[in-house]
Short mmCIF file of N, CA and C in Angstrom, two decimals:
data_model
loop_
_atom_site.label_atom_id
_atom_site.label_comp_id
_atom_site.label_asym_id
_atom_site.label_seq_id
_atom_site.Cartn_x
_atom_site.Cartn_y
_atom_site.Cartn_z
N ALA A 21 30.60 37.62 -28.72
CA ALA A 21 29.92 37.89 -27.10
C ALA A 21 28.51 37.28 -27.43
N ASN A 22 28.00 37.25 -28.56
CA ASN A 22 26.60 36.90 -29.14
C ASN A 22 26.45 35.16 -28.41
N ARG A 23 27.49 34.48 -28.69
CA ARG A 23 27.77 33.21 -29.03
C ARG A 23 27.90 33.03 -26.82
N SER A 24 27.86 33.89 -26.59
CA SER A 24 29.00 33.51 -24.99
C SER A 24 27.32 34.03 -24.38
N ILE A 25 26.45 35.13 -24.64
CA ILE A 25 25.04 35.34 -24.03
C ILE A 25 24.40 34.10 -24.29
N HIS A 26 24.28 33.13 -25.79
CA HIS A 26 23.28 32.37 -26.01
C HIS A 26 23.69 31.27 -25.04
N LEU A 27 25.24 30.96 -24.62
CA LEU A 27 25.62 29.74 -24.07
C LEU A 27 24.97 29.68 -22.55
N ILE A 28 25.43 31.39 -22.01
CA ILE A 28 24.61 31.82 -20.80
C ILE A 28 23.50 31.62 -20.51
N GLU A 29 22.57 31.90 -21.41
CA GLU A 29 21.28 32.02 -21.52
C GLU A 29 20.96 30.42 -21.45
N ARG A 30 20.97 29.76 -22.14
CA ARG A 30 20.99 28.25 -22.49
C ARG A 30 21.18 27.43 -21.25
N ALA A 31 22.31 27.66 -20.21
CA ALA A 31 23.12 27.77 -18.92
C ALA A 31 21.69 27.93 -18.00
N VAL A 32 21.56 28.95 -17.86
CA VAL A 32 20.06 29.52 -16.76
C VAL A 32 19.16 28.51 -17.46
N MET A 33 18.55 28.36 -18.48
CA MET A 33 17.70 27.70 -18.36
C MET A 33 17.62 26.41 -17.96
N ARG A 34 18.83 25.66 -18.24
CA ARG A 34 18.91 24.33 -17.77
C ARG A 34 18.52 24.38 -16.21
N LEU A 35 19.44 25.24 -16.12
CA LEU A 35 19.29 25.40 -14.30
C LEU A 35 18.35 25.87 -14.35
N ASP A 36 17.44 26.80 -14.38
CA ASP A 36 15.67 27.06 -14.40
C ASP A 36 14.83 25.49 -14.16
N GLY A 37 15.23 24.78 -15.20
CA GLY A 37 14.79 23.48 -15.22
C GLY A 37 14.59 22.79 -14.25
N LEU A 38 15.79 22.43 -13.77
CA LEU A 38 16.37 21.33 -12.47
C LEU A 38 16.06 22.17 -11.47
N VAL A 39 15.31 23.55 -11.02
CA VAL A 39 14.97 23.78 -10.24
C VAL A 39 13.70 23.64 -9.85
N ASN A 40 13.53 23.64 -10.64
CA ASN A 40 11.75 23.13 -11.20
C ASN A 40 11.53 21.76 -10.68
N ALA A 41 12.39 20.88 -11.37
CA ALA A 41 12.11 19.79 -11.19
C ALA A 41 12.40 19.21 -9.65
N TYR A 42 13.14 19.80 -8.88
CA TYR A 42 13.75 19.70 -7.47
C TYR A 42 12.55 20.28 -6.64
N ARG A 43 12.08 21.72 -7.06
CA ARG A 43 11.24 22.02 -6.66
C ARG A 43 9.58 21.13 -6.04
N ASP A 44 9.68 20.51 -7.63
CA ASP A 44 8.35 19.37 -8.24
C ASP A 44 8.79 17.99 -6.96
N LEU A 45 9.95 17.55 -6.93
CA LEU A 45 9.95 16.35 -6.05
C LEU A 45 10.03 16.57 -4.94
N GLU A 46 10.61 17.69 -4.17
CA GLU A 46 10.05 18.09 -2.34
C GLU A 46 8.44 18.55 -2.31
N ASN A 47 7.84 18.78 -3.38
CA ASN A 47 6.31 19.11 -3.19
C ASN A 47 5.45 17.61 -3.17
N ALA A 48 6.33 16.94 -4.32
CA ALA A 48 5.99 15.43 -3.96
C ALA A 48 6.08 14.51 -2.59
N ALA A 49 7.22 14.87 -2.07
CA ALA A 49 7.57 14.35 -0.93
C ALA A 49 6.84 14.76 0.43
N ALA A 50 6.74 16.51 0.01
CA ALA A 50 5.70 16.53 1.30
C ALA A 50 4.43 16.55 1.22
N ASP A 51 3.64 16.18 0.21
CA ASP A 51 3.14 15.79 0.17
C ASP A 51 2.43 14.48 0.60
N LEU A 52 4.05 13.51 0.71
CA LEU A 52 3.49 11.83 1.17
C LEU A 52 4.03 12.17 2.36
N ILE A 53 4.80 12.81 2.73
CA ILE A 53 5.31 13.24 4.57
C ILE A 53 3.95 14.09 5.64
N PHE A 54 3.19 14.47 4.45
CA PHE A 54 2.02 15.74 5.25
C PHE A 54 1.25 15.37 4.39
N PRO A 55 0.70 14.34 3.86
CA PRO A 55 -0.56 14.51 3.25
C PRO A 55 -1.82 14.94 3.96
N ALA A 56 -2.67 15.53 2.85
CA ALA A 56 -3.76 16.31 3.50
C ALA A 56 -4.71 14.69 3.65
N ARG A 57 -5.35 14.74 5.30
CA ARG A 57 -5.94 13.38 5.76
C ARG A 57 -7.22 14.00 6.22
N VAL A 58 -8.22 13.72 5.56
CA VAL A 58 -9.32 13.98 5.60
C VAL A 58 -9.93 13.19 5.52
N PRO A 59 -11.69 13.24 6.00
CA PRO A 59 -12.46 12.64 6.13
C PRO A 59 -12.60 11.69 5.25
N THR A 60 -12.31 10.30 5.34
CA THR A 60 -12.59 9.32 4.14
C THR A 60 -13.07 8.02 4.45
N ASN A 61 -14.30 7.61 3.41
CA ASN A 61 -15.39 6.51 4.07
C ASN A 61 -14.48 5.51 3.25
N LEU A 62 -13.85 4.66 4.55
CA LEU A 62 -13.17 3.38 4.07
C LEU A 62 -13.85 2.14 3.65
N SER A 63 -15.13 2.79 3.84
CA SER A 63 -16.19 1.11 3.90
C SER A 63 -16.41 1.35 2.56
N ALA A 64 -17.14 2.87 1.60
CA ALA A 64 -17.73 3.16 0.27
C ALA A 64 -16.18 2.76 -0.42
N LEU A 65 -15.08 3.18 0.17
CA LEU A 65 -13.33 2.88 -0.81
C LEU A 65 -13.79 1.31 -1.42
N LEU A 66 -13.67 0.60 -0.11
CA LEU A 66 -13.73 -1.48 0.15
C LEU A 66 -15.08 -1.12 -1.14
N ARG A 67 -15.97 -0.81 -0.71
CA ARG A 67 -16.93 -1.57 -1.28
C ARG A 67 -17.05 -1.04 -3.03
N THR A 68 -16.06 -0.47 -3.72
CA THR A 68 -16.54 0.31 -4.80
C THR A 68 -15.34 -0.57 -5.65
N SER A 69 -13.93 -0.96 -4.95
CA SER A 69 -12.70 -1.19 -5.49
C SER A 69 -12.84 -3.04 -5.43
N LEU A 70 -13.79 -3.95 -4.14
CA LEU A 70 -13.34 -4.96 -3.94
C LEU A 70 -14.05 -5.80 -5.15
N PRO A 71 -15.41 -5.44 -6.01
CA PRO A 71 -15.88 -6.40 -6.50
C PRO A 71 -14.72 -6.46 -7.76
N ALA A 72 -14.01 -5.45 -7.80
CA ALA A 72 -12.46 -5.79 -8.96
C ALA A 72 -11.79 -6.83 -8.96
N TYR A 73 -11.18 -6.62 -7.56
CA TYR A 73 -10.24 -7.88 -7.12
C TYR A 73 -11.15 -9.27 -6.97
N GLU A 74 -12.35 -8.95 -6.74
CA GLU A 74 -12.69 -10.02 -6.78
C GLU A 74 -13.12 -11.24 -7.97
N ASN A 75 -13.12 -10.51 -8.89
CA ASN A 75 -13.17 -10.97 -9.92
C ASN A 75 -11.83 -11.82 -10.84
N ILE A 76 -10.79 -10.70 -10.29
CA ILE A 76 -9.39 -11.33 -10.59
C ILE A 76 -9.10 -12.37 -10.17
N LEU A 77 -9.62 -12.52 -8.75
CA LEU A 77 -9.06 -13.77 -7.68
C LEU A 77 -10.10 -15.04 -8.32
N ALA A 78 -11.08 -14.59 -8.59
CA ALA A 78 -11.75 -15.55 -9.50
C ALA A 78 -11.28 -16.35 -10.69
N ALA A 79 -10.93 -15.23 -11.39
CA ALA A 79 -9.84 -15.68 -12.69
C ALA A 79 -8.77 -17.33 -12.06
N GLN A 80 -8.59 -16.77 -10.80
CA GLN A 80 -7.26 -17.80 -10.23
C GLN A 80 -7.68 -18.62 -9.38
N GLY A 81 -8.86 -18.85 -9.55
CA GLY A 81 -9.31 -20.30 -8.64
C GLY A 81 -9.31 -19.26 -6.93
N LYS A 82 -9.44 -18.61 -6.95
CA LYS A 82 -9.77 -17.93 -5.64
C LYS A 82 -10.51 -17.50 -5.12
N ARG A 83 -11.12 -17.18 -3.96
CA ARG A 83 -12.06 -16.41 -3.11
C ARG A 83 -11.95 -15.72 -2.95
N LEU A 84 -12.72 -14.19 -2.89
CA LEU A 84 -12.78 -13.36 -1.81
C LEU A 84 -14.01 -13.00 -0.57
N VAL A 85 -13.49 -13.20 0.55
CA VAL A 85 -14.79 -12.83 1.57
C VAL A 85 -14.54 -11.44 2.06
N MET A 86 -15.60 -10.72 1.87
CA MET A 86 -14.90 -9.72 2.56
C MET A 86 -16.27 -9.16 3.75
N ALA A 87 -15.87 -8.90 4.84
CA ALA A 87 -16.92 -8.40 5.94
C ALA A 87 -16.38 -6.71 6.01
N VAL A 88 -17.19 -5.93 5.62
CA VAL A 88 -16.97 -4.96 5.46
C VAL A 88 -18.50 -4.02 6.34
N ASP A 89 -18.09 -3.55 7.89
CA ASP A 89 -18.75 -2.92 8.38
C ASP A 89 -19.25 -1.06 7.43
N ASP A 90 -20.44 -0.82 7.66
CA ASP A 90 -20.61 0.36 6.79
C ASP A 90 -20.08 1.48 8.31
N GLY A 91 -20.39 2.60 7.05
CA GLY A 91 -20.04 4.01 7.98
C GLY A 91 -18.45 4.24 8.35
N VAL A 92 -17.61 3.61 8.10
CA VAL A 92 -16.19 3.55 8.83
C VAL A 92 -15.33 4.56 8.22
N VAL A 93 -15.29 5.67 8.71
CA VAL A 93 -14.79 7.27 8.18
C VAL A 93 -13.06 7.31 8.79
N ALA A 94 -12.24 7.39 8.02
CA ALA A 94 -10.97 7.24 9.05
C ALA A 94 -10.74 8.80 8.39
N LEU A 95 -9.39 9.40 8.96
CA LEU A 95 -8.75 10.21 8.34
C LEU A 95 -8.01 9.68 7.71
N ALA A 96 -7.68 10.08 6.39
CA ALA A 96 -6.73 9.32 5.42
C ALA A 96 -7.14 9.83 4.13
N SER A 97 -6.88 9.54 2.97
CA SER A 97 -7.07 10.20 1.64
C SER A 97 -7.42 8.70 0.64
N ASP A 98 -8.09 8.56 -0.64
CA ASP A 98 -8.45 7.88 -1.58
C ASP A 98 -7.32 7.74 -2.44
N GLU A 99 -5.81 8.60 -2.70
CA GLU A 99 -5.26 8.93 -3.33
C GLU A 99 -4.26 7.69 -2.60
N LEU A 100 -3.79 7.79 -1.29
CA LEU A 100 -3.38 6.46 -0.69
C LEU A 100 -3.44 5.70 -0.19
N MET A 101 -5.08 5.55 0.01
CA MET A 101 -5.40 4.34 0.35
C MET A 101 -5.12 2.93 -0.80
N GLU A 102 -6.00 3.53 -1.53
CA GLU A 102 -6.10 2.54 -3.26
C GLU A 102 -4.41 2.09 -3.26
N PRO A 103 -3.70 2.25 -3.46
CA PRO A 103 -2.24 1.51 -3.31
C PRO A 103 -2.07 1.14 -2.38
N VAL A 104 -2.59 0.67 -1.32
CA VAL A 104 -2.78 0.57 0.17
C VAL A 104 -3.60 -1.26 -0.21
N ILE A 105 -4.96 -1.09 -0.56
CA ILE A 105 -5.50 -1.62 -1.17
C ILE A 105 -5.43 -2.73 -2.02
N GLU A 106 -4.69 -1.68 -3.05
CA GLU A 106 -4.00 -2.74 -4.75
C GLU A 106 -2.83 -3.75 -3.70
N ASN A 107 -1.84 -3.20 -2.93
CA ASN A 107 -0.64 -4.22 -2.86
C ASN A 107 -1.67 -5.07 -1.53
N LEU A 108 -1.83 -4.92 -0.84
CA LEU A 108 -2.72 -5.70 0.42
C LEU A 108 -3.08 -6.66 -0.69
N LEU A 109 -4.01 -6.90 -1.39
CA LEU A 109 -4.92 -8.09 -2.32
C LEU A 109 -4.02 -8.43 -2.75
N GLU A 110 -2.72 -8.02 -3.44
CA GLU A 110 -1.84 -8.77 -4.52
C GLU A 110 -0.78 -9.60 -3.56
N ASN A 111 -0.32 -8.92 -2.32
CA ASN A 111 0.15 -10.12 -1.76
C ASN A 111 -0.44 -11.39 -1.29
N ALA A 112 -1.17 -11.03 -0.74
CA ALA A 112 -2.06 -12.06 -0.15
C ALA A 112 -2.41 -13.24 -1.42
N ALA A 113 -3.01 -12.32 -2.93
CA ALA A 113 -3.09 -13.58 -3.96
C ALA A 113 -2.10 -14.19 -4.01
N SER A 114 -0.94 -13.54 -3.88
CA SER A 114 0.50 -14.42 -4.89
C SER A 114 0.66 -15.62 -3.47
N CYS A 115 0.45 -15.47 -2.87
CA CYS A 115 0.49 -16.41 -1.33
C CYS A 115 -0.54 -17.32 -1.37
N THR A 116 -1.79 -17.08 -1.70
CA THR A 116 -3.15 -18.06 -1.51
C THR A 116 -3.16 -18.94 -2.68
N PRO A 117 -3.04 -20.15 -2.05
CA PRO A 117 -3.47 -21.52 -3.34
C PRO A 117 -4.18 -21.63 -4.29
N GLU A 118 -4.23 -22.12 -5.28
CA GLU A 118 -5.70 -22.02 -5.53
C GLU A 118 -6.99 -22.43 -5.17
N ASN A 119 -7.84 -22.43 -4.57
CA ASN A 119 -9.22 -22.67 -4.11
C ASN A 119 -9.15 -21.79 -2.88
N GLY A 120 -8.43 -21.18 -2.50
CA GLY A 120 -7.68 -20.80 -1.48
C GLY A 120 -8.84 -19.40 -0.94
N VAL A 121 -9.09 -18.70 0.24
CA VAL A 121 -9.97 -17.40 0.68
C VAL A 121 -8.89 -16.52 0.84
N ILE A 122 -9.36 -15.58 0.51
CA ILE A 122 -8.30 -14.22 0.85
C ILE A 122 -9.85 -13.50 1.85
N GLU A 123 -9.36 -13.10 3.07
CA GLU A 123 -10.16 -12.18 4.06
C GLU A 123 -10.83 -11.01 4.05
N VAL A 124 -10.98 -9.75 3.72
CA VAL A 124 -10.83 -8.80 4.13
C VAL A 124 -11.82 -7.95 5.11
N ARG A 125 -11.54 -7.61 6.00
CA ARG A 125 -12.20 -6.86 7.32
C ARG A 125 -12.08 -5.28 7.17
N LEU A 126 -13.11 -4.88 7.59
CA LEU A 126 -13.01 -3.16 8.26
C LEU A 126 -14.03 -2.95 9.19
N GLU A 127 -13.81 -2.76 10.37
CA GLU A 127 -14.51 -2.25 11.03
C GLU A 127 -13.92 -1.13 12.56
N PRO A 128 -14.38 -0.41 12.90
CA PRO A 128 -14.04 0.12 14.04
C PRO A 128 -13.49 -0.61 15.30
N ASP A 129 -12.59 -0.26 15.51
CA ASP A 129 -11.98 -0.38 17.00
C ASP A 129 -11.49 0.54 17.71
N GLY A 130 -12.22 0.97 18.61
CA GLY A 130 -11.77 2.06 19.66
C GLY A 130 -12.51 3.62 18.95
N ASN A 131 -11.07 4.13 18.98
CA ASN A 131 -10.79 5.32 17.96
C ASN A 131 -10.15 5.00 16.96
N GLU A 132 -10.00 3.74 16.24
CA GLU A 132 -9.26 3.62 14.96
C GLU A 132 -10.45 2.82 14.03
N ALA A 133 -10.13 3.08 12.53
CA ALA A 133 -10.63 2.00 11.49
C ALA A 133 -9.65 0.39 11.63
N ARG A 134 -9.74 -0.64 11.90
CA ARG A 134 -9.00 -1.36 11.86
C ARG A 134 -9.55 -2.23 10.20
N PHE A 135 -8.74 -2.67 9.13
CA PHE A 135 -8.60 -2.81 8.37
C PHE A 135 -7.61 -3.96 8.22
N SER A 136 -8.30 -5.22 7.75
CA SER A 136 -6.92 -6.51 7.93
C SER A 136 -7.28 -7.06 6.38
N VAL A 137 -6.48 -7.61 6.00
CA VAL A 137 -6.44 -8.74 4.65
C VAL A 137 -5.46 -9.91 5.62
N MET A 138 -5.89 -11.49 4.96
CA MET A 138 -5.98 -12.06 6.16
C MET A 138 -5.55 -13.51 4.63
N ASP A 139 -4.60 -14.39 4.37
CA ASP A 139 -4.40 -15.06 3.71
C ASP A 139 -4.16 -16.46 4.48
N ARG A 140 -4.48 -17.53 3.38
CA ARG A 140 -3.72 -19.04 3.70
C ARG A 140 -3.03 -19.84 3.37
N GLY A 141 -2.11 -18.85 3.05
CA GLY A 141 -0.42 -18.97 2.34
C GLY A 141 0.18 -19.93 3.63
N PRO A 142 1.33 -19.72 3.48
CA PRO A 142 2.36 -20.37 4.23
C PRO A 142 2.66 -19.36 4.94
N GLY A 143 2.13 -18.56 5.11
CA GLY A 143 3.07 -17.58 6.34
C GLY A 143 4.51 -16.97 6.51
N VAL A 144 4.60 -16.13 6.88
CA VAL A 144 6.07 -15.78 7.10
C VAL A 144 7.06 -16.20 8.23
N ALA A 145 8.55 -16.86 8.15
CA ALA A 145 9.22 -17.58 9.18
C ALA A 145 9.13 -16.44 10.52
N PRO A 146 8.80 -16.68 11.01
CA PRO A 146 8.95 -15.87 12.19
C PRO A 146 10.15 -15.09 12.53
N GLU A 147 11.29 -15.27 12.37
CA GLU A 147 12.31 -14.46 12.31
C GLU A 147 12.23 -12.75 11.44
N LEU A 148 11.70 -13.55 9.71
CA LEU A 148 11.33 -12.43 9.27
C LEU A 148 10.24 -11.18 9.44
N LEU A 149 9.47 -11.78 10.15
CA LEU A 149 8.49 -10.92 9.88
C LEU A 149 8.67 -9.46 10.37
N SER A 150 9.41 -9.13 10.91
CA SER A 150 9.70 -7.61 11.16
C SER A 150 10.27 -6.64 9.98
N ARG A 151 10.90 -7.89 8.70
CA ARG A 151 11.52 -7.43 7.79
C ARG A 151 10.24 -6.96 6.62
N ILE A 152 9.17 -7.90 6.63
CA ILE A 152 8.73 -7.73 5.10
C ILE A 152 8.07 -6.37 4.73
N PHE A 153 7.80 -5.37 5.69
CA PHE A 153 7.36 -3.85 5.28
C PHE A 153 8.86 -3.55 4.65
N ASN A 154 10.03 -4.16 5.15
CA ASN A 154 11.31 -2.94 4.16
C ASN A 154 11.04 -2.67 2.92
N ARG A 155 11.66 -1.98 2.37
CA ARG A 155 11.92 -2.09 1.01
C ARG A 155 13.03 -2.67 0.49
N ALA A 156 12.05 -3.25 -1.02
CA ALA A 156 13.08 -4.35 -1.65
C ALA A 156 13.37 -5.88 -0.79
N ALA A 157 12.03 -6.25 0.28
CA ALA A 157 11.80 -7.23 0.87
C ALA A 157 11.27 -8.17 0.25
N SER A 158 11.46 -9.60 -0.19
CA SER A 158 10.65 -10.18 -0.28
C SER A 158 10.99 -11.65 -0.24
N PHE A 159 10.36 -12.36 0.41
CA PHE A 159 10.57 -13.95 1.48
C PHE A 159 9.23 -14.88 0.62
N ARG A 160 8.96 -14.84 -0.77
CA ARG A 160 7.28 -15.87 -0.86
C ARG A 160 8.52 -17.20 -1.05
N ASN A 161 8.04 -17.73 0.01
CA ASN A 161 8.15 -19.33 -0.60
C ASN A 161 6.74 -20.30 -1.13
N THR A 162 6.39 -19.60 -1.94
CA THR A 162 5.52 -20.85 -2.54
C THR A 162 5.53 -20.79 -3.79
N PRO A 163 4.66 -21.98 -4.16
CA PRO A 163 5.07 -22.54 -5.46
C PRO A 163 4.49 -21.34 -6.95
N GLN A 164 3.50 -20.71 -6.47
CA GLN A 164 3.12 -19.48 -7.24
C GLN A 164 3.95 -18.38 -7.80
N SER A 165 5.56 -18.42 -6.40
CA SER A 165 6.08 -17.26 -6.78
C SER A 165 7.79 -17.69 -7.25
N THR A 166 7.59 -18.53 -8.38
CA THR A 166 9.00 -18.79 -9.28
C THR A 166 8.95 -17.06 -10.08
N GLU A 167 7.54 -16.36 -10.52
CA GLU A 167 8.37 -14.88 -10.73
C GLU A 167 8.93 -14.00 -10.01
N GLU A 168 10.12 -13.12 -10.51
CA GLU A 168 10.54 -11.96 -9.64
C GLU A 168 9.83 -11.24 -9.04
N HIS A 169 9.85 -10.76 -7.68
CA HIS A 169 8.98 -9.73 -7.40
C HIS A 169 10.17 -8.82 -6.73
N GLN A 170 9.65 -7.46 -6.82
CA GLN A 170 10.49 -6.39 -6.46
C GLN A 170 10.28 -6.23 -5.19
N GLY A 171 9.33 -6.48 -4.16
CA GLY A 171 9.21 -6.36 -2.66
C GLY A 171 9.02 -5.24 -2.28
N LEU A 172 8.28 -4.48 -3.40
CA LEU A 172 8.13 -2.95 -2.88
C LEU A 172 6.80 -2.70 -2.51
N GLY A 173 5.90 -3.56 -2.41
CA GLY A 173 4.15 -3.98 -2.23
C GLY A 173 3.79 -3.22 -0.95
N LEU A 174 4.46 -4.52 0.07
CA LEU A 174 4.54 -4.04 1.12
C LEU A 174 5.28 -2.78 1.98
N TRP A 175 6.17 -2.43 1.84
CA TRP A 175 6.58 -1.12 1.44
C TRP A 175 5.98 0.12 1.20
N ILE A 176 5.44 -0.28 0.14
CA ILE A 176 4.22 0.92 -0.60
C ILE A 176 3.15 1.27 0.85
N VAL A 177 2.82 0.05 0.98
CA VAL A 177 1.10 -0.04 2.02
C VAL A 177 2.22 0.70 3.54
N LYS A 178 3.38 0.42 3.72
CA LYS A 178 4.29 1.03 5.03
C LYS A 178 4.42 2.57 5.09
N ARG A 179 4.69 3.01 3.56
CA ARG A 179 5.20 4.26 3.52
C ARG A 179 4.04 4.84 3.68
N ASN A 180 2.72 4.56 2.60
CA ASN A 180 1.29 5.39 2.82
C ASN A 180 0.84 5.56 4.11
N ILE A 181 0.28 4.35 4.78
CA ILE A 181 -0.04 4.39 6.22
C ILE A 181 0.59 5.01 7.15
N GLU A 182 1.72 5.27 7.36
CA GLU A 182 2.79 5.78 8.25
C GLU A 182 2.37 7.30 7.99
N ALA A 183 2.98 7.58 6.41
CA ALA A 183 2.40 8.71 6.16
C ALA A 183 0.59 9.63 6.63
N LEU A 184 -0.32 8.59 6.54
CA LEU A 184 -1.33 9.03 7.45
C LEU A 184 -1.83 9.10 8.71
N GLY A 185 -0.57 8.72 9.33
CA GLY A 185 -0.45 9.13 10.61
C GLY A 185 -0.51 7.39 11.28
N GLY A 186 -1.03 6.55 10.49
CA GLY A 186 -1.94 5.34 10.96
C GLY A 186 -0.74 4.34 11.19
N THR A 187 -1.03 2.82 11.20
CA THR A 187 -0.16 1.68 11.78
C THR A 187 -0.05 0.50 10.59
N VAL A 188 0.54 -0.17 10.46
CA VAL A 188 0.39 -1.44 9.75
C VAL A 188 1.48 -2.80 10.24
N ALA A 189 0.59 -3.82 10.64
CA ALA A 189 1.62 -4.65 11.29
C ALA A 189 1.18 -6.66 10.44
N ALA A 190 2.25 -7.36 10.36
CA ALA A 190 1.77 -8.42 10.29
C ALA A 190 2.04 -9.84 11.23
N ARG A 191 1.04 -10.24 11.12
CA ARG A 191 1.14 -11.81 11.94
C ARG A 191 1.04 -12.64 11.22
N ASN A 192 1.04 -13.91 11.85
CA ASN A 192 0.63 -15.35 11.33
C ASN A 192 -0.43 -15.64 11.82
N ARG A 193 -0.74 -16.53 11.17
CA ARG A 193 -2.36 -16.41 11.63
C ARG A 193 -1.77 -18.09 12.17
N ARG A 194 -3.13 -18.87 12.93
CA ARG A 194 -2.70 -19.61 13.79
C ARG A 194 -3.38 -20.99 12.80
N GLY A 195 -2.65 -21.79 12.42
CA GLY A 195 -3.06 -22.97 11.05
C GLY A 195 -2.05 -22.36 10.41
N ASN A 196 -2.51 -21.63 9.32
CA ASN A 196 -1.67 -20.82 8.73
C ASN A 196 -1.73 -19.69 7.64
N GLY A 197 -0.94 -18.80 7.22
CA GLY A 197 -1.38 -17.76 6.65
C GLY A 197 -0.52 -16.70 7.36
N LEU A 198 -1.24 -15.48 6.74
CA LEU A 198 -0.43 -13.99 7.04
C LEU A 198 -1.74 -13.03 7.10
N GLU A 199 -1.97 -12.65 8.49
CA GLU A 199 -2.52 -11.36 8.36
C GLU A 199 -2.13 -10.09 8.50
N VAL A 200 -2.69 -9.12 7.64
CA VAL A 200 -1.85 -8.26 7.44
C VAL A 200 -2.69 -6.57 8.29
N VAL A 201 -2.75 -5.94 9.46
CA VAL A 201 -3.82 -5.18 10.08
C VAL A 201 -3.16 -3.33 9.57
N VAL A 202 -3.94 -3.12 9.35
CA VAL A 202 -3.66 -1.22 9.27
C VAL A 202 -4.59 -0.48 9.63
N ARG A 203 -4.28 -0.03 10.57
CA ARG A 203 -5.19 0.94 11.71
C ARG A 203 -4.69 2.70 10.80
N LEU A 204 -5.94 2.92 11.37
CA LEU A 204 -5.78 4.59 11.00
C LEU A 204 -6.97 5.26 12.24
N GLN A 205 -6.80 6.39 12.39
CA GLN A 205 -7.76 7.06 12.65
C GLN A 205 -9.37 7.55 12.47
N LEU A 206 -9.36 6.94 13.72
CA LEU A 206 -11.44 7.62 12.65
C LEU A 206 -11.76 8.71 12.68
N ALA A 207 -12.45 9.22 11.91
CA ALA A 207 -12.73 11.26 11.62
C ALA A 207 -13.77 11.10 12.79
N ASN A 208 -14.49 10.72 13.52
CA ASN A 208 -15.65 10.68 14.56
C ASN A 208 -15.08 11.11 15.66
#
């Protein structure tokens, strides 16, 4: 009888652990689907995070050019925006040749904040443009892209921006290169 009680207690503890793990997973998903959107100073966030990327790019022989307007405050969150900035810059860097330039812009546009990252890489074949934000999509055709890419960076960007009620789109630049534009609702 004691052995049966012990087995039942262990099963209940395991089940309790599973329920807690499931609840944690659901809470994490809810946070992503309905994140707390608070006034977030994107200008300040970019000004504090971009210098580190500037150094990383300089070590790769690439240059970062910034045009960040002051006081652009959007409904967002630092936690979701940091991976957006990181993934957009890493994507642009991986497509930019040595001595190339990556441009970052932030400006108000109507009632939205417009954040864009531009490179002068090869761009994306027009028929693939609509798919670059898909999970596990990787369409790199650059000399530097010999290493394997999981294709999650732009998917994370899209997921985070849409969770914040914004939009993200990509287009080929005139000449060559890619521009990715993120739009978020301004807080004021």
